[in-house]
Amino acid sequence: MIDDLHEQITSLRRYAYVLCRNHADADDLVQEALLKAIASAHTYKPGRDLRSWLFSILHNTFVSHTRQYARRARAARFLDSTLREAGVKPAQEAKVEVRDTLNMLSRLSPDQQAVLVLVAVEGMSYAEAAEALEIPMGTLMSRLARGREELRGLVTDGSTSRLKAVR
């Protein structure tokens, strides 16, 4: 099982980064989730998808630390706005687009963010994402539809001038 855990680390880190928006916090979150997975390996059912099980542990660990991450996210947004006011520009166009996308994603509810990232970024099937988040398939599909619609609205409204210019 340990070898199989290693194969999932990149995906777990990517999802954790979207949740935390900070590489150090994301790495801490993944490390804590992996420690929990190893400590509770005896509860893993061999027929269950390992990836979904790990994402479930990661997501639940994040939820239990929401207040801590919210404080850090506010600090990161403050720093970003301070840099913008000081006239510091990102080095690459891609960084701007990623920042704009993450800003729009942050306007969604945490439930919608989680569903969108698992399905759209991680490429999980609806069934895998529903299992990872421990929610019914219908709830997942509803959150996904609402999240996509909200994102479309944000892009269409021109909330982010960069994305509007790209369209």
PDB file of C-alpha atoms in Angstrom:
ATOM      1  CA  MET A   1       0.000   0.000   0.000  1.00  0.00           C
ATOM      2  CA  ILE A   2       2.886   2.402   0.732  1.00  0.00           C
ATOM      3  CA  ASP A   3       4.084   2.206  -2.887  1.00  0.00           C
ATOM      4  CA  ASP A   4       0.563   2.960  -4.082  1.00  0.00           C
ATOM      5  CA  LEU A   5       0.423   5.997  -1.790  1.00  0.00           C
ATOM      6  CA  HIS A   6       3.534   7.408  -3.443  1.00  0.00           C
ATOM      7  CA  GLU A   7       1.837   7.392  -6.849  1.00  0.00           C
ATOM      8  CA  GLN A   8      -0.969   9.642  -5.550  1.00  0.00           C
ATOM      9  CA  ILE A   9       1.161  12.366  -3.966  1.00  0.00           C
ATOM     10  CA  THR A  10       1.265  14.664  -7.014  1.00  0.00           C
ATOM     11  CA  SER A  11      -2.522  14.668  -7.370  1.00  0.00           C
ATOM     12  CA  LEU A  12      -2.989  15.151  -3.637  1.00  0.00           C
ATOM     13  CA  ARG A  13      -0.570  18.093  -3.650  1.00  0.00           C
ATOM     14  CA  ARG A  14      -2.346  19.711  -6.599  1.00  0.00           C
ATOM     15  CA  TYR A  15      -5.743  19.432  -4.880  1.00  0.00           C
ATOM     16  CA  ALA A  16      -4.311  20.624  -1.560  1.00  0.00           C
ATOM     17  CA  TYR A  17      -2.794  23.673  -3.294  1.00  0.00           C
ATOM     18  CA  VAL A  18      -6.172  24.642  -4.712  1.00  0.00           C
ATOM     19  CA  LEU A  19      -7.690  24.347  -1.260  1.00  0.00           C
ATOM     20  CA  CYS A  20      -4.895  26.208   0.568  1.00  0.00           C
ATOM     21  CA  ARG A  21      -3.517  28.501  -2.161  1.00  0.00           C
ATOM     22  CA  ASN A  22      -0.108  28.204  -0.549  1.00  0.00           C
ATOM     23  CA  HIS A  23       2.514  25.587  -1.352  1.00  0.00           C
ATOM     24  CA  ALA A  24       3.805  25.251   2.213  1.00  0.00           C
ATOM     25  CA  ASP A  25       0.293  24.802   3.649  1.00  0.00           C
ATOM     26  CA  ALA A  26      -0.594  22.387   0.851  1.00  0.00           C
ATOM     27  CA  ASP A  27       2.478  20.272   1.586  1.00  0.00           C
ATOM     28  CA  ASP A  28       1.624  20.272   5.298  1.00  0.00           C
ATOM     29  CA  LEU A  29      -1.937  19.234   4.509  1.00  0.00           C
ATOM     30  CA  VAL A  30      -0.787  16.381   2.256  1.00  0.00           C
ATOM     31  CA  GLN A  31       1.717  15.222   4.857  1.00  0.00           C
ATOM     32  CA  GLU A  32      -0.932  15.193   7.575  1.00  0.00           C
ATOM     33  CA  ALA A  33      -3.390  13.349   5.329  1.00  0.00           C
ATOM     34  CA  LEU A  34      -0.780  10.737   4.412  1.00  0.00           C
ATOM     35  CA  LEU A  35       0.124  10.246   8.070  1.00  0.00           C
ATOM     36  CA  LYS A  36      -3.559   9.735   8.841  1.00  0.00           C
ATOM     37  CA  ALA A  37      -3.866   7.296   5.936  1.00  0.00           C
ATOM     38  CA  ILE A  38      -0.895   5.256   7.130  1.00  0.00           C
ATOM     39  CA  ALA A  39      -2.121   5.320  10.729  1.00  0.00           C
ATOM     40  CA  SER A  40      -5.563   4.139   9.662  1.00  0.00           C
ATOM     41  CA  ALA A  41      -4.425   1.710   6.961  1.00  0.00           C
ATOM     42  CA  HIS A  42      -6.174  -1.067   8.866  1.00  0.00           C
ATOM     43  CA  THR A  43      -9.528   0.608   8.076  1.00  0.00           C
ATOM     44  CA  TYR A  44      -8.873   0.637   4.324  1.00  0.00           C
ATOM     45  CA  LYS A  45     -11.130  -1.813   2.516  1.00  0.00           C
ATOM     46  CA  PRO A  46      -9.179  -3.567  -0.264  1.00  0.00           C
ATOM     47  CA  GLY A  47     -12.032  -3.198  -2.776  1.00  0.00           C
ATOM     48  CA  ARG A  48     -12.241   0.576  -2.323  1.00  0.00           C
ATOM     49  CA  ASP A  49     -10.466   2.907  -4.732  1.00  0.00           C
ATOM     50  CA  LEU A  50      -7.263   4.034  -2.975  1.00  0.00           C
ATOM     51  CA  ARG A  51      -7.291   7.392  -4.742  1.00  0.00           C
ATOM     52  CA  SER A  52     -10.811   8.227  -3.562  1.00  0.00           C
ATOM     53  CA  TRP A  53      -9.951   7.079  -0.044  1.00  0.00           C
ATOM     54  CA  LEU A  54      -6.890   9.345   0.064  1.00  0.00           C
ATOM     55  CA  PHE A  55      -8.752  12.327  -1.362  1.00  0.00           C
ATOM     56  CA  SER A  56     -11.457  11.775   1.232  1.00  0.00           C
ATOM     57  CA  ILE A  57      -8.884  11.857   4.029  1.00  0.00           C
ATOM     58  CA  LEU A  58      -7.265  14.959   2.535  1.00  0.00           C
ATOM     59  CA  HIS A  59     -10.578  16.766   2.138  1.00  0.00           C
ATOM     60  CA  ASN A  60     -11.731  15.900   5.656  1.00  0.00           C
ATOM     61  CA  THR A  61      -8.382  17.023   7.074  1.00  0.00           C
ATOM     62  CA  PHE A  62      -8.757  20.329   5.256  1.00  0.00           C
ATOM     63  CA  VAL A  63     -12.295  20.812   6.532  1.00  0.00           C
ATOM     64  CA  SER A  64     -11.131  20.242  10.100  1.00  0.00           C
ATOM     65  CA  HIS A  65      -8.507  23.000   9.659  1.00  0.00           C
ATOM     66  CA  THR A  66     -10.681  25.506   7.798  1.00  0.00           C
ATOM     67  CA  ARG A  67     -10.254  28.336  10.289  1.00  0.00           C
ATOM     68  CA  GLN A  68      -6.482  28.062  10.279  1.00  0.00           C
ATOM     69  CA  TYR A  69      -6.339  28.080   6.481  1.00  0.00           C
ATOM     70  CA  ALA A  70      -8.828  30.966   6.270  1.00  0.00           C
ATOM     71  CA  ARG A  71      -6.506  33.176   8.323  1.00  0.00           C
ATOM     72  CA  ARG A  72      -3.582  32.306   6.069  1.00  0.00           C
ATOM     73  CA  ALA A  73      -5.630  32.866   2.923  1.00  0.00           C
ATOM     74  CA  ARG A  74      -6.584  36.352   4.139  1.00  0.00           C
ATOM     75  CA  ALA A  75      -2.916  37.112   4.705  1.00  0.00           C
ATOM     76  CA  ALA A  76      -2.056  35.868   1.208  1.00  0.00           C
ATOM     77  CA  ARG A  77      -4.787  38.040  -0.346  1.00  0.00           C
ATOM     78  CA  PHE A  78      -3.519  41.031   1.628  1.00  0.00           C
ATOM     79  CA  LEU A  79       0.015  40.422   0.360  1.00  0.00           C
ATOM     80  CA  ASP A  80      -1.226  40.046  -3.228  1.00  0.00           C
ATOM     81  CA  SER A  81      -3.185  43.308  -3.054  1.00  0.00           C
ATOM     82  CA  THR A  82      -0.193  45.062  -1.454  1.00  0.00           C
ATOM     83  CA  LEU A  83       2.043  43.889  -4.291  1.00  0.00           C
ATOM     84  CA  ARG A  84      -0.474  45.038  -6.898  1.00  0.00           C
ATOM     85  CA  GLU A  85      -0.721  48.462  -5.249  1.00  0.00           C
ATOM     86  CA  ALA A  86       3.082  48.677  -5.263  1.00  0.00           C
ATOM     87  CA  GLY A  87       3.086  47.997  -8.993  1.00  0.00           C
ATOM     88  CA  VAL A  88       4.764  44.586  -8.851  1.00  0.00           C
ATOM     89  CA  LYS A  89       3.760  42.581 -11.934  1.00  0.00           C
ATOM     90  CA  PRO A  90       3.923  38.789 -12.260  1.00  0.00           C
ATOM     91  CA  ALA A  91       6.829  37.577 -14.346  1.00  0.00           C
ATOM     92  CA  GLN A  92       4.728  35.514 -16.740  1.00  0.00           C
ATOM     93  CA  GLU A  93       1.315  35.781 -18.348  1.00  0.00           C
ATOM     94  CA  ALA A  94       0.454  32.288 -17.137  1.00  0.00           C
ATOM     95  CA  LYS A  95       0.873  33.368 -13.517  1.00  0.00           C
ATOM     96  CA  VAL A  96      -1.671  36.124 -14.062  1.00  0.00           C
ATOM     97  CA  GLU A  97      -4.183  33.744 -15.589  1.00  0.00           C
ATOM     98  CA  VAL A  98      -3.707  31.224 -12.789  1.00  0.00           C
ATOM     99  CA  ARG A  99      -4.125  33.966 -10.181  1.00  0.00           C
ATOM    100  CA  ASP A 100      -7.279  35.237 -11.895  1.00  0.00           C
ATOM    101  CA  THR A 101      -8.714  31.747 -12.105  1.00  0.00           C
ATOM    102  CA  LEU A 102      -7.918  31.027  -8.450  1.00  0.00           C
ATOM    103  CA  ASN A 103      -9.486  34.362  -7.453  1.00  0.00           C
ATOM    104  CA  MET A 104     -12.679  33.475  -9.291  1.00  0.00           C
ATOM    105  CA  LEU A 105     -12.613  29.974  -7.834  1.00  0.00           C
ATOM    106  CA  SER A 106     -12.256  31.448  -4.344  1.00  0.00           C
ATOM    107  CA  ARG A 107     -15.585  33.256  -4.822  1.00  0.00           C
ATOM    108  CA  LEU A 108     -17.368  29.920  -4.981  1.00  0.00           C
ATOM    109  CA  SER A 109     -18.468  28.028  -1.908  1.00  0.00           C
ATOM    110  CA  PRO A 110     -15.902  25.549  -0.543  1.00  0.00           C
ATOM    111  CA  ASP A 111     -18.227  22.697  -1.563  1.00  0.00           C
ATOM    112  CA  GLN A 112     -18.350  23.900  -5.161  1.00  0.00           C
ATOM    113  CA  GLN A 113     -14.590  24.495  -5.210  1.00  0.00           C
ATOM    114  CA  ALA A 114     -13.891  20.955  -4.042  1.00  0.00           C
ATOM    115  CA  VAL A 115     -16.183  19.371  -6.631  1.00  0.00           C
ATOM    116  CA  LEU A 116     -14.848  21.480  -9.512  1.00  0.00           C
ATOM    117  CA  VAL A 117     -11.214  20.767  -8.667  1.00  0.00           C
ATOM    118  CA  LEU A 118     -11.707  17.026  -8.273  1.00  0.00           C
ATOM    119  CA  VAL A 119     -13.673  16.659 -11.507  1.00  0.00           C
ATOM    120  CA  ALA A 120     -12.136  19.336 -13.751  1.00  0.00           C
ATOM    121  CA  VAL A 121      -8.538  19.450 -12.543  1.00  0.00           C
ATOM    122  CA  GLU A 122      -7.913  16.003 -11.089  1.00  0.00           C
ATOM    123  CA  GLY A 123     -10.000  14.264 -13.746  1.00  0.00           C
ATOM    124  CA  MET A 124     -11.913  12.136 -11.276  1.00  0.00           C
ATOM    125  CA  SER A 125     -15.133  10.560 -12.428  1.00  0.00           C
ATOM    126  CA  TYR A 126     -18.300  11.768 -10.751  1.00  0.00           C
ATOM    127  CA  ALA A 127     -18.448   8.510  -8.790  1.00  0.00           C
ATOM    128  CA  GLU A 128     -14.827   8.842  -7.593  1.00  0.00           C
ATOM    129  CA  ALA A 129     -15.325  12.471  -6.557  1.00  0.00           C
ATOM    130  CA  ALA A 130     -18.583  11.674  -4.758  1.00  0.00           C
ATOM    131  CA  GLU A 131     -16.834   8.874  -2.885  1.00  0.00           C
ATOM    132  CA  ALA A 132     -13.843  11.084  -2.014  1.00  0.00           C
ATOM    133  CA  LEU A 133     -16.114  13.832  -0.656  1.00  0.00           C
ATOM    134  CA  GLU A 134     -18.467  11.296   0.928  1.00  0.00           C
ATOM    135  CA  ILE A 135     -21.550  12.839  -0.675  1.00  0.00           C
ATOM    136  CA  PRO A 136     -24.320  11.353  -2.847  1.00  0.00           C
ATOM    137  CA  MET A 137     -23.865  11.466  -6.631  1.00  0.00           C
ATOM    138  CA  GLY A 138     -26.844  13.810  -7.037  1.00  0.00           C
ATOM    139  CA  THR A 139     -25.342  16.293  -4.576  1.00  0.00           C
ATOM    140  CA  LEU A 140     -22.044  16.192  -6.432  1.00  0.00           C
ATOM    141  CA  MET A 141     -23.722  16.816  -9.788  1.00  0.00           C
ATOM    142  CA  SER A 142     -25.785  19.669  -8.348  1.00  0.00           C
ATOM    143  CA  ARG A 143     -22.719  21.361  -6.813  1.00  0.00           C
ATOM    144  CA  LEU A 144     -20.800  20.881 -10.034  1.00  0.00           C
ATOM    145  CA  ALA A 145     -23.564  22.436 -12.143  1.00  0.00           C
ATOM    146  CA  ARG A 146     -23.970  25.406  -9.776  1.00  0.00           C
ATOM    147  CA  GLY A 147     -20.201  25.923  -9.569  1.00  0.00           C
ATOM    148  CA  ARG A 148     -19.765  25.869 -13.336  1.00  0.00           C
ATOM    149  CA  GLU A 149     -22.658  28.293 -13.768  1.00  0.00           C
ATOM    150  CA  GLU A 150     -21.202  30.701 -11.205  1.00  0.00           C
ATOM    151  CA  LEU A 151     -17.790  30.580 -12.894  1.00  0.00           C
ATOM    152  CA  ARG A 152     -19.388  31.275 -16.274  1.00  0.00           C
ATOM    153  CA  GLY A 153     -21.159  34.249 -14.718  1.00  0.00           C
ATOM    154  CA  LEU A 154     -17.931  35.604 -13.266  1.00  0.00           C
ATOM    155  CA  VAL A 155     -16.164  35.360 -16.625  1.00  0.00           C
ATOM    156  CA  THR A 156     -19.126  36.830 -18.529  1.00  0.00           C
ATOM    157  CA  ASP A 157     -19.572  39.714 -16.065  1.00  0.00           C
ATOM    158  CA  GLY A 158     -15.971  40.688 -16.661  1.00  0.00           C
ATOM    159  CA  SER A 159     -15.154  40.339 -12.981  1.00  0.00           C
ATOM    160  CA  THR A 160     -11.605  39.621 -14.037  1.00  0.00           C
ATOM    161  CA  SER A 161     -10.498  41.936 -16.812  1.00  0.00           C
ATOM    162  CA  ARG A 162      -7.649  39.611 -17.791  1.00  0.00           C
ATOM    163  CA  LEU A 163      -9.966  36.693 -18.513  1.00  0.00           C
ATOM    164  CA  LYS A 164     -12.416  38.950 -20.341  1.00  0.00           C
ATOM    165  CA  ALA A 165      -9.604  40.125 -22.614  1.00  0.00           C
ATOM    166  CA  VAL A 166      -8.592  36.528 -23.321  1.00  0.00           C
ATOM    167  CA  ARG A 167     -12.119  35.585 -24.380  1.00  0.00           C
TER     168      ARG A 167
END
